Amino acid sequence: MNPSTSQSHEQALAASQQAAEHLQKHAPSGTLLQAPFSSQPASLELWSSYETYLFSCLRTGDDKAAHLCLEKLVNRFGANNDRVMALHGIYQEAMAEGEPALERILQEYCDILAEDPSNIPIVKRRVVLLRGLSRTNDAIAALVDLLGASPTDIEAWAELSDLYMSQRMFPQAAFCQEEILLVAPNAWNTHARLGEILYISAASTSDPAPMLTESVRRFCRSIELCDGYIRGYYGLKVAATRLREELAGNRTSAQGSVGSSDKGELLVLPVQMVDKLCAKAEFVLTDILQQARKSETLSSEIMAVRELLNANQSG
C-alpha cells in the first residue's frame, strides 16, 4: 500500500535525477484515452516509469517534477481513473502541511468512496492515511471490510497483519500471514514473516518452546523455497538459538519429537535437530558475509548478519 517501499534512498535519488531528463524527452501525452495501459510493451514501460518517477520525486522533495509526472498520467488516463485518483491522493498527502490538511484529504477519500465503494486504490489510500493519523482501529476496521469483499488481496492481508503487530495482537497477525499462504503457499518471504511473528509472540507465553518450534519450521520452509535467503537464515539462527536455550532448561520438552501429538498439540523439536539447524544457519550466514566482504557489498541485511555473528562469537 505504500509506494516504492522496496526502493532504497540512493535508488530514489537516482530516479528523481532522471525524471527531468525523462520529462523533457517525451512530448505531451496528447489524446486522452481511458484505458489502464496501452497494449504496446513500450507504452507500458513508459507509463510505469512515470509512476516510479512520481514516487521518487516526492521522496526527494522535487515537488515540481512530481507534479509534472502526475499531469502526464492524468492527461493519459483521465482524472477519474481509479489508479490515477490514488496517485493524486499520494501527491496531495505529500504536499499536505499539518494534520488538518490530511484530515481534509481523508474526507475527500470518504466522499469518493461514498460515490464508488469499489474504488480499491482509494480504499487502500484511506487505510494508509488513517494509519498515518494514528487511527489504527479505524484502519483495521477498513481493512477487515475490504477483505470481506476481496479475501484474496495479499497486500491487504499483509497490511492488516502489520497493524495487528503494532497493537501486539500476535494471534491475529499470524492468522493474516496464514491467509496469505493460502493464496501464495510458496511465498518464502511470508513464511519468514510468520516465523518472525511466532518468535516475537513466544516471549509472551508461559511455554514458548512449541511456538519457537513452529517459528523454526517456518524459517526452514522459507529457505527451502529460496536457497540463500538471508532473512530466512537469519531468523533460523535466532529462533533456533532461543529454542535451544529454552530446551536446555526444560528436560521434558527436550525429549519431544517432531510433529504433533494425537491431541493436535504441537510438540517441540529434539535438541539434536535444533543444534544442527543452528549450526547450518551459522555456516551459511558466515559464507554470505564472506562473499559480501569480497564484493564490498555491505547492505543493511549484511550488517545485521555481521552483528549477529559477532554477538554469537562474543557470547
mmCIF file of C-alpha atoms in Angstrom:
data_model
loop_
_atom_site.group_PDB
_atom_site.id
_atom_site.type_symbol
_atom_site.label_atom_id
_atom_site.label_comp_id
_atom_site.label_asym_id
_atom_site.label_seq_id
_atom_site.Cartn_x
_atom_site.Cartn_y
_atom_site.Cartn_z
ATOM 1 C CA MET A 1 0.000 0.000 0.000
ATOM 2 C CA ASN A 2 2.993 2.253 0.400
ATOM 3 C CA PRO A 3 4.571 3.122 -2.959
ATOM 4 C CA SER A 4 8.125 2.070 -3.802
ATOM 5 C CA THR A 5 8.930 0.756 -0.345
ATOM 6 C CA SER A 6 11.464 -1.598 -1.917
ATOM 7 C CA GLN A 7 13.375 1.351 -3.381
ATOM 8 C CA SER A 8 16.428 2.472 -1.413
ATOM 9 C CA HIS A 9 17.139 6.150 -0.772
ATOM 10 C CA GLU A 10 20.006 6.008 -3.278
ATOM 11 C CA GLN A 11 17.735 4.493 -5.936
ATOM 12 C CA ALA A 12 15.045 7.085 -5.249
ATOM 13 C CA LEU A 13 17.569 9.907 -5.617
ATOM 14 C CA ALA A 14 18.897 8.469 -8.869
ATOM 15 C CA ALA A 15 15.387 8.085 -10.277
ATOM 16 C CA SER A 16 14.487 11.618 -9.230
ATOM 17 C CA GLN A 17 17.528 12.967 -11.042
ATOM 18 C CA GLN A 18 16.478 11.093 -14.177
ATOM 19 C CA ALA A 19 12.933 12.461 -14.041
ATOM 20 C CA ALA A 20 13.740 15.874 -15.533
ATOM 21 C CA GLU A 21 15.508 14.300 -18.498
ATOM 22 C CA HIS A 22 12.674 11.827 -18.948
ATOM 23 C CA LEU A 23 10.017 14.545 -18.894
ATOM 24 C CA GLN A 24 11.935 16.644 -21.379
ATOM 25 C CA LYS A 25 12.494 13.702 -23.694
ATOM 26 C CA HIS A 26 8.850 12.657 -24.004
ATOM 27 C CA ALA A 27 6.379 15.007 -25.663
ATOM 28 C CA PRO A 28 2.968 15.835 -24.108
ATOM 29 C CA SER A 29 0.671 12.874 -23.877
ATOM 30 C CA GLY A 30 -1.821 14.033 -26.442
ATOM 31 C CA THR A 31 -5.260 12.487 -26.767
ATOM 32 C CA LEU A 32 -6.955 11.299 -23.633
ATOM 33 C CA LEU A 33 -7.582 7.540 -23.634
ATOM 34 C CA GLN A 34 -9.497 5.840 -20.833
ATOM 35 C CA ALA A 35 -7.515 2.612 -20.600
ATOM 36 C CA PRO A 36 -5.345 1.068 -17.892
ATOM 37 C CA PHE A 37 -2.340 0.819 -20.162
ATOM 38 C CA SER A 38 -1.548 0.803 -23.841
ATOM 39 C CA SER A 39 -1.236 -2.630 -25.392
ATOM 40 C CA GLN A 40 2.285 -1.875 -26.538
ATOM 41 C CA PRO A 41 5.071 -3.038 -24.167
ATOM 42 C CA ALA A 42 6.953 0.201 -24.774
ATOM 43 C CA SER A 43 3.951 2.224 -23.637
ATOM 44 C CA LEU A 44 3.517 0.018 -20.580
ATOM 45 C CA GLU A 45 7.100 0.705 -19.595
ATOM 46 C CA LEU A 46 6.720 4.421 -20.303
ATOM 47 C CA TRP A 47 3.655 4.957 -18.108
ATOM 48 C CA SER A 48 5.002 2.741 -15.354
ATOM 49 C CA SER A 49 8.138 4.869 -15.355
ATOM 50 C CA TYR A 50 6.045 7.979 -14.697
ATOM 51 C CA GLU A 51 4.715 6.352 -11.534
ATOM 52 C CA THR A 52 8.240 5.450 -10.437
ATOM 53 C CA TYR A 53 9.463 8.996 -11.085
ATOM 54 C CA LEU A 54 6.453 10.424 -9.256
ATOM 55 C CA PHE A 55 7.231 8.439 -6.109
ATOM 56 C CA SER A 56 10.963 9.129 -6.323
ATOM 57 C CA CYS A 57 10.488 12.865 -6.807
ATOM 58 C CA LEU A 58 8.131 13.047 -3.839
ATOM 59 C CA ARG A 59 10.661 11.201 -1.660
ATOM 60 C CA THR A 60 13.477 13.536 -2.661
ATOM 61 C CA GLY A 61 11.458 16.757 -2.437
ATOM 62 C CA ASP A 62 11.295 17.552 -6.160
ATOM 63 C CA ASP A 63 7.659 18.615 -5.996
ATOM 64 C CA LYS A 64 7.627 20.326 -9.396
ATOM 65 C CA ALA A 65 8.826 17.235 -11.269
ATOM 66 C CA ALA A 66 6.414 15.068 -9.273
ATOM 67 C CA HIS A 67 3.503 17.270 -10.339
ATOM 68 C CA LEU A 68 4.588 17.085 -13.985
ATOM 69 C CA CYS A 69 4.654 13.285 -13.783
ATOM 70 C CA LEU A 70 1.190 13.303 -12.278
ATOM 71 C CA GLU A 71 -0.066 15.622 -15.036
ATOM 72 C CA LYS A 72 1.258 13.216 -17.660
ATOM 73 C CA LEU A 73 -0.722 10.371 -16.101
ATOM 74 C CA VAL A 74 -3.869 12.471 -15.740
ATOM 75 C CA ASN A 75 -3.668 13.570 -19.382
ATOM 76 C CA ARG A 76 -3.179 9.990 -20.498
ATOM 77 C CA PHE A 77 -5.726 8.089 -18.396
ATOM 78 C CA GLY A 78 -8.096 10.744 -17.076
ATOM 79 C CA ALA A 79 -8.614 12.220 -13.632
ATOM 80 C CA ASN A 80 -11.375 9.706 -12.844
ATOM 81 C CA ASN A 81 -9.227 6.632 -13.403
ATOM 82 C CA ASP A 82 -9.084 4.723 -10.102
ATOM 83 C CA ARG A 83 -5.318 4.376 -10.066
ATOM 84 C CA VAL A 84 -4.743 7.974 -11.117
ATOM 85 C CA MET A 85 -7.057 9.123 -8.332
ATOM 86 C CA ALA A 86 -4.922 7.213 -5.840
ATOM 87 C CA LEU A 87 -1.726 8.713 -7.276
ATOM 88 C CA HIS A 88 -3.270 12.166 -6.988
ATOM 89 C CA GLY A 89 -4.074 11.368 -3.373
ATOM 90 C CA ILE A 90 -0.479 10.350 -2.722
ATOM 91 C CA TYR A 91 0.677 13.661 -4.182
ATOM 92 C CA GLN A 92 -1.785 15.592 -2.023
ATOM 93 C CA GLU A 93 -0.683 13.721 1.097
ATOM 94 C CA ALA A 94 2.945 14.545 0.362
ATOM 95 C CA MET A 95 2.117 18.236 -0.125
ATOM 96 C CA ALA A 96 -0.125 18.482 2.948
ATOM 97 C CA GLU A 97 1.107 20.672 5.775
ATOM 98 C CA GLY A 98 -0.176 19.576 9.139
ATOM 99 C CA GLU A 99 -2.880 17.243 10.369
ATOM 100 C CA PRO A 100 -5.851 19.452 9.351
ATOM 101 C CA ALA A 101 -4.781 19.202 5.703
ATOM 102 C CA LEU A 102 -4.521 15.431 5.996
ATOM 103 C CA GLU A 103 -7.971 15.286 7.553
ATOM 104 C CA ARG A 104 -9.360 17.161 4.549
ATOM 105 C CA ILE A 105 -7.750 14.648 2.207
ATOM 106 C CA LEU A 106 -9.223 11.834 4.287
ATOM 107 C CA GLN A 107 -12.661 13.402 3.872
ATOM 108 C CA GLU A 108 -12.094 13.571 0.114
ATOM 109 C CA TYR A 109 -11.369 9.828 0.137
ATOM 110 C CA CYS A 110 -14.595 9.241 2.071
ATOM 111 C CA ASP A 111 -16.548 11.333 -0.467
ATOM 112 C CA ILE A 112 -15.085 9.350 -3.364
ATOM 113 C CA LEU A 113 -15.948 6.051 -1.685
ATOM 114 C CA ALA A 114 -19.471 7.240 -0.949
ATOM 115 C CA GLU A 115 -19.978 7.504 -4.708
ATOM 116 C CA ASP A 116 -17.955 4.413 -5.623
ATOM 117 C CA PRO A 117 -17.257 1.952 -2.764
ATOM 118 C CA SER A 118 -15.476 -0.374 -5.220
ATOM 119 C CA ASN A 119 -12.578 2.034 -5.774
ATOM 120 C CA ILE A 120 -9.958 -0.236 -4.202
ATOM 121 C CA PRO A 121 -6.933 2.079 -4.710
ATOM 122 C CA ILE A 122 -8.745 4.815 -2.764
ATOM 123 C CA VAL A 123 -9.821 2.338 -0.081
ATOM 124 C CA LYS A 124 -6.165 1.460 0.411
ATOM 125 C CA ARG A 125 -5.023 5.091 0.431
ATOM 126 C CA ARG A 126 -7.631 5.779 3.107
ATOM 127 C CA VAL A 127 -6.195 2.934 5.201
ATOM 128 C CA VAL A 128 -2.668 4.306 4.858
ATOM 129 C CA LEU A 129 -3.820 7.799 5.807
ATOM 130 C CA LEU A 130 -5.791 6.521 8.806
ATOM 131 C CA ARG A 131 -2.691 4.755 9.996
ATOM 132 C CA GLY A 132 -0.605 7.861 9.488
ATOM 133 C CA LEU A 133 -3.084 9.784 11.619
ATOM 134 C CA SER A 134 -2.697 7.147 14.373
ATOM 135 C CA ARG A 135 -6.267 5.967 13.903
ATOM 136 C CA THR A 136 -5.217 2.343 13.985
ATOM 137 C CA ASN A 137 -8.586 0.891 14.962
ATOM 138 C CA ASP A 138 -10.280 2.661 12.057
ATOM 139 C CA ALA A 139 -7.575 1.393 9.689
ATOM 140 C CA ILE A 140 -8.060 -2.176 10.939
ATOM 141 C CA ALA A 141 -11.831 -1.907 10.529
ATOM 142 C CA ALA A 142 -11.426 -0.600 6.980
ATOM 143 C CA LEU A 143 -9.128 -3.462 6.050
ATOM 144 C CA VAL A 144 -11.457 -6.043 7.581
ATOM 145 C CA ASP A 145 -14.275 -4.628 5.441
ATOM 146 C CA LEU A 146 -12.059 -4.703 2.354
ATOM 147 C CA LEU A 147 -11.015 -8.303 2.942
ATOM 148 C CA GLY A 148 -14.629 -9.285 3.474
ATOM 149 C CA ALA A 149 -15.254 -8.218 -0.113
ATOM 150 C CA SER A 150 -11.856 -9.276 -1.500
ATOM 151 C CA PRO A 151 -10.495 -12.162 0.608
ATOM 152 C CA THR A 152 -7.585 -12.925 -1.731
ATOM 153 C CA ASP A 153 -5.995 -9.463 -1.545
ATOM 154 C CA ILE A 154 -2.488 -10.344 -0.380
ATOM 155 C CA GLU A 155 -1.434 -6.718 0.055
ATOM 156 C CA ALA A 156 -4.397 -6.036 2.335
ATOM 157 C CA TRP A 157 -3.719 -9.144 4.455
ATOM 158 C CA ALA A 158 -0.074 -8.096 4.842
ATOM 159 C CA GLU A 159 -1.038 -4.576 5.889
ATOM 160 C CA LEU A 160 -3.614 -5.898 8.353
ATOM 161 C CA SER A 161 -1.018 -8.236 9.839
ATOM 162 C CA ASP A 162 1.347 -5.317 10.287
ATOM 163 C CA LEU A 163 -1.357 -3.287 12.003
ATOM 164 C CA TYR A 164 -2.140 -6.150 14.371
ATOM 165 C CA MET A 165 1.559 -6.455 15.179
ATOM 166 C CA SER A 166 1.688 -2.767 16.052
ATOM 167 C CA GLN A 167 -1.034 -3.478 18.614
ATOM 168 C CA ARG A 168 0.727 -6.641 19.850
ATOM 169 C CA MET A 169 -2.202 -8.756 18.671
ATOM 170 C CA PHE A 170 0.047 -11.654 17.716
ATOM 171 C CA PRO A 171 -2.521 -14.411 17.005
ATOM 172 C CA GLN A 172 -4.423 -12.119 14.646
ATOM 173 C CA ALA A 173 -1.199 -11.065 12.912
ATOM 174 C CA ALA A 174 -0.188 -14.699 12.420
ATOM 175 C CA PHE A 175 -3.644 -15.537 11.085
ATOM 176 C CA CYS A 176 -3.279 -12.845 8.402
ATOM 177 C CA GLN A 177 0.038 -14.324 7.262
ATOM 178 C CA GLU A 178 -1.553 -17.767 7.095
ATOM 179 C CA GLU A 179 -4.285 -16.331 4.883
ATOM 180 C CA ILE A 180 -1.602 -15.039 2.536
ATOM 181 C CA LEU A 181 -0.102 -18.531 2.363
ATOM 182 C CA LEU A 182 -3.474 -19.934 1.320
ATOM 183 C CA VAL A 183 -3.252 -17.710 -1.757
ATOM 184 C CA ALA A 184 0.527 -17.945 -2.272
ATOM 185 C CA PRO A 185 1.790 -21.094 -0.497
ATOM 186 C CA ASN A 186 5.312 -20.760 -1.902
ATOM 187 C CA ALA A 187 5.868 -17.172 -0.801
ATOM 188 C CA TRP A 188 9.128 -17.632 1.096
ATOM 189 C CA ASN A 189 9.085 -14.094 2.484
ATOM 190 C CA THR A 190 5.664 -14.739 4.027
ATOM 191 C CA HIS A 191 6.892 -17.929 5.692
ATOM 192 C CA ALA A 192 9.783 -15.903 7.129
ATOM 193 C CA ARG A 193 7.455 -13.136 8.303
ATOM 194 C CA LEU A 194 5.234 -15.688 10.011
ATOM 195 C CA GLY A 195 8.344 -17.132 11.646
ATOM 196 C CA GLU A 196 9.214 -13.677 12.962
ATOM 197 C CA ILE A 197 5.725 -13.143 14.368
ATOM 198 C CA LEU A 198 5.790 -16.513 16.123
ATOM 199 C CA TYR A 199 9.270 -15.794 17.504
ATOM 200 C CA ILE A 200 8.173 -12.442 18.932
ATOM 201 C CA SER A 201 4.920 -13.793 20.341
ATOM 202 C CA ALA A 202 6.705 -16.717 22.028
ATOM 203 C CA ALA A 203 8.125 -14.275 24.565
ATOM 204 C CA SER A 204 4.633 -13.565 25.884
ATOM 205 C CA THR A 205 3.698 -17.217 26.537
ATOM 206 C CA SER A 206 4.331 -19.342 29.616
ATOM 207 C CA ASP A 207 5.661 -22.213 27.469
ATOM 208 C CA PRO A 208 7.482 -20.689 24.483
ATOM 209 C CA ALA A 209 9.078 -23.896 23.185
ATOM 210 C CA PRO A 210 6.184 -25.078 20.957
ATOM 211 C CA MET A 211 5.788 -21.655 19.375
ATOM 212 C CA LEU A 212 9.538 -21.331 18.869
ATOM 213 C CA THR A 213 9.483 -24.739 17.220
ATOM 214 C CA GLU A 214 6.859 -23.567 14.750
ATOM 215 C CA SER A 215 8.899 -20.429 14.165
ATOM 216 C CA VAL A 216 11.934 -22.566 13.306
ATOM 217 C CA ARG A 217 9.823 -24.643 10.934
ATOM 218 C CA ARG A 218 8.614 -21.543 9.140
ATOM 219 C CA PHE A 219 12.132 -20.233 8.661
ATOM 220 C CA CYS A 220 13.194 -23.655 7.391
ATOM 221 C CA ARG A 221 10.388 -23.551 4.856
ATOM 222 C CA SER A 222 11.428 -20.095 3.691
ATOM 223 C CA ILE A 223 14.997 -21.183 2.928
ATOM 224 C CA GLU A 224 13.745 -24.406 1.384
ATOM 225 C CA LEU A 225 11.777 -22.297 -1.086
ATOM 226 C CA CYS A 226 14.553 -19.742 -1.590
ATOM 227 C CA ASP A 227 18.070 -21.006 -1.087
ATOM 228 C CA GLY A 228 20.387 -18.300 0.183
ATOM 229 C CA TYR A 229 17.536 -16.189 1.570
ATOM 230 C CA ILE A 230 19.353 -14.064 4.153
ATOM 231 C CA ARG A 231 16.270 -13.167 6.151
ATOM 232 C CA GLY A 232 15.321 -16.841 6.398
ATOM 233 C CA TYR A 233 18.733 -17.976 7.611
ATOM 234 C CA TYR A 234 18.989 -15.030 9.997
ATOM 235 C CA GLY A 235 15.617 -15.884 11.505
ATOM 236 C CA LEU A 236 16.505 -19.567 11.698
ATOM 237 C CA LYS A 237 19.700 -18.771 13.573
ATOM 238 C CA VAL A 238 17.949 -16.504 16.079
ATOM 239 C CA ALA A 239 14.910 -18.750 16.614
ATOM 240 C CA ALA A 240 16.916 -21.970 16.859
ATOM 241 C CA THR A 241 19.322 -20.399 19.358
ATOM 242 C CA ARG A 242 16.424 -19.214 21.505
ATOM 243 C CA LEU A 243 14.752 -22.625 21.271
ATOM 244 C CA ARG A 244 17.997 -24.343 22.275
ATOM 245 C CA GLU A 245 18.221 -22.135 25.351
ATOM 246 C CA GLU A 246 14.624 -22.951 26.220
ATOM 247 C CA LEU A 247 15.168 -26.676 25.839
ATOM 248 C CA ALA A 248 18.271 -26.558 27.995
ATOM 249 C CA GLY A 249 16.122 -25.609 30.960
ATOM 250 C CA ASN A 250 13.280 -27.986 30.166
ATOM 251 C CA ARG A 251 14.202 -31.650 30.008
ATOM 252 C CA THR A 252 10.643 -32.733 29.221
ATOM 253 C CA SER A 253 10.500 -30.528 26.141
ATOM 254 C CA ALA A 254 13.985 -31.593 25.175
ATOM 255 C CA GLN A 255 12.745 -35.153 24.751
ATOM 256 C CA GLY A 256 9.932 -34.029 22.426
ATOM 257 C CA SER A 257 9.597 -35.361 18.907
ATOM 258 C CA VAL A 258 8.900 -33.863 15.529
ATOM 259 C CA GLY A 259 5.261 -33.391 14.563
ATOM 260 C CA SER A 260 2.068 -33.139 16.554
ATOM 261 C CA SER A 261 0.523 -35.279 19.228
ATOM 262 C CA ASP A 262 -2.726 -37.210 18.846
ATOM 263 C CA LYS A 263 -4.461 -34.352 20.635
ATOM 264 C CA GLY A 264 -3.303 -31.911 17.989
ATOM 265 C CA GLU A 265 -0.808 -30.205 20.289
ATOM 266 C CA LEU A 266 2.416 -29.047 18.693
ATOM 267 C CA LEU A 267 5.479 -30.762 20.166
ATOM 268 C CA VAL A 268 8.984 -29.328 20.107
ATOM 269 C CA LEU A 269 11.944 -30.423 18.058
ATOM 270 C CA PRO A 270 14.607 -32.627 19.683
ATOM 271 C CA VAL A 271 17.747 -30.870 20.874
ATOM 272 C CA GLN A 272 19.996 -32.640 18.384
ATOM 273 C CA MET A 273 17.991 -31.357 15.431
ATOM 274 C CA VAL A 274 17.889 -27.828 16.828
ATOM 275 C CA ASP A 275 21.685 -27.874 17.201
ATOM 276 C CA LYS A 276 22.105 -28.994 13.580
ATOM 277 C CA LEU A 277 19.770 -26.307 12.288
ATOM 278 C CA CYS A 278 21.533 -23.645 14.310
ATOM 279 C CA ALA A 279 24.945 -24.770 13.028
ATOM 280 C CA LYS A 280 23.668 -24.865 9.442
ATOM 281 C CA ALA A 281 22.278 -21.342 9.671
ATOM 282 C CA GLU A 282 25.526 -20.026 11.154
ATOM 283 C CA PHE A 283 27.582 -21.734 8.451
ATOM 284 C CA VAL A 284 25.503 -20.250 5.623
ATOM 285 C CA LEU A 285 25.411 -16.768 7.184
ATOM 286 C CA THR A 286 29.197 -16.842 7.629
ATOM 287 C CA ASP A 287 29.601 -17.753 3.963
ATOM 288 C CA ILE A 288 27.210 -14.991 2.895
ATOM 289 C CA LEU A 289 29.158 -12.463 4.975
ATOM 290 C CA GLN A 290 32.477 -13.553 3.480
ATOM 291 C CA GLN A 291 31.132 -13.270 -0.055
ATOM 292 C CA ALA A 292 29.752 -9.805 0.700
ATOM 293 C CA ARG A 293 33.127 -8.662 2.024
ATOM 294 C CA LYS A 294 34.838 -9.849 -1.154
ATOM 295 C CA SER A 295 32.418 -7.895 -3.303
ATOM 296 C CA GLU A 296 32.452 -4.955 -0.861
ATOM 297 C CA THR A 297 28.664 -5.140 -0.612
ATOM 298 C CA LEU A 298 27.551 -4.071 2.869
ATOM 299 C CA SER A 299 23.792 -3.697 2.779
ATOM 300 C CA SER A 300 21.713 -3.310 5.927
ATOM 301 C CA GLU A 301 20.993 -7.051 5.842
ATOM 302 C CA ILE A 302 24.685 -7.910 5.657
ATOM 303 C CA MET A 303 25.478 -5.555 8.518
ATOM 304 C CA ALA A 304 22.772 -7.235 10.615
ATOM 305 C CA VAL A 305 24.292 -10.642 9.820
ATOM 306 C CA ARG A 306 27.712 -9.384 10.876
ATOM 307 C CA GLU A 307 26.363 -8.098 14.181
ATOM 308 C CA LEU A 308 24.566 -11.385 14.839
ATOM 309 C CA LEU A 309 27.654 -13.484 14.192
ATOM 310 C CA ASN A 310 29.863 -11.163 16.237
ATOM 311 C CA ALA A 311 27.416 -11.360 19.143
ATOM 312 C CA ASN A 312 27.391 -15.135 18.866
ATOM 313 C CA GLN A 313 31.188 -15.285 18.993
ATOM 314 C CA SER A 314 31.447 -12.910 21.958
ATOM 315 C CA GLY A 315 28.700 -14.840 23.756
#
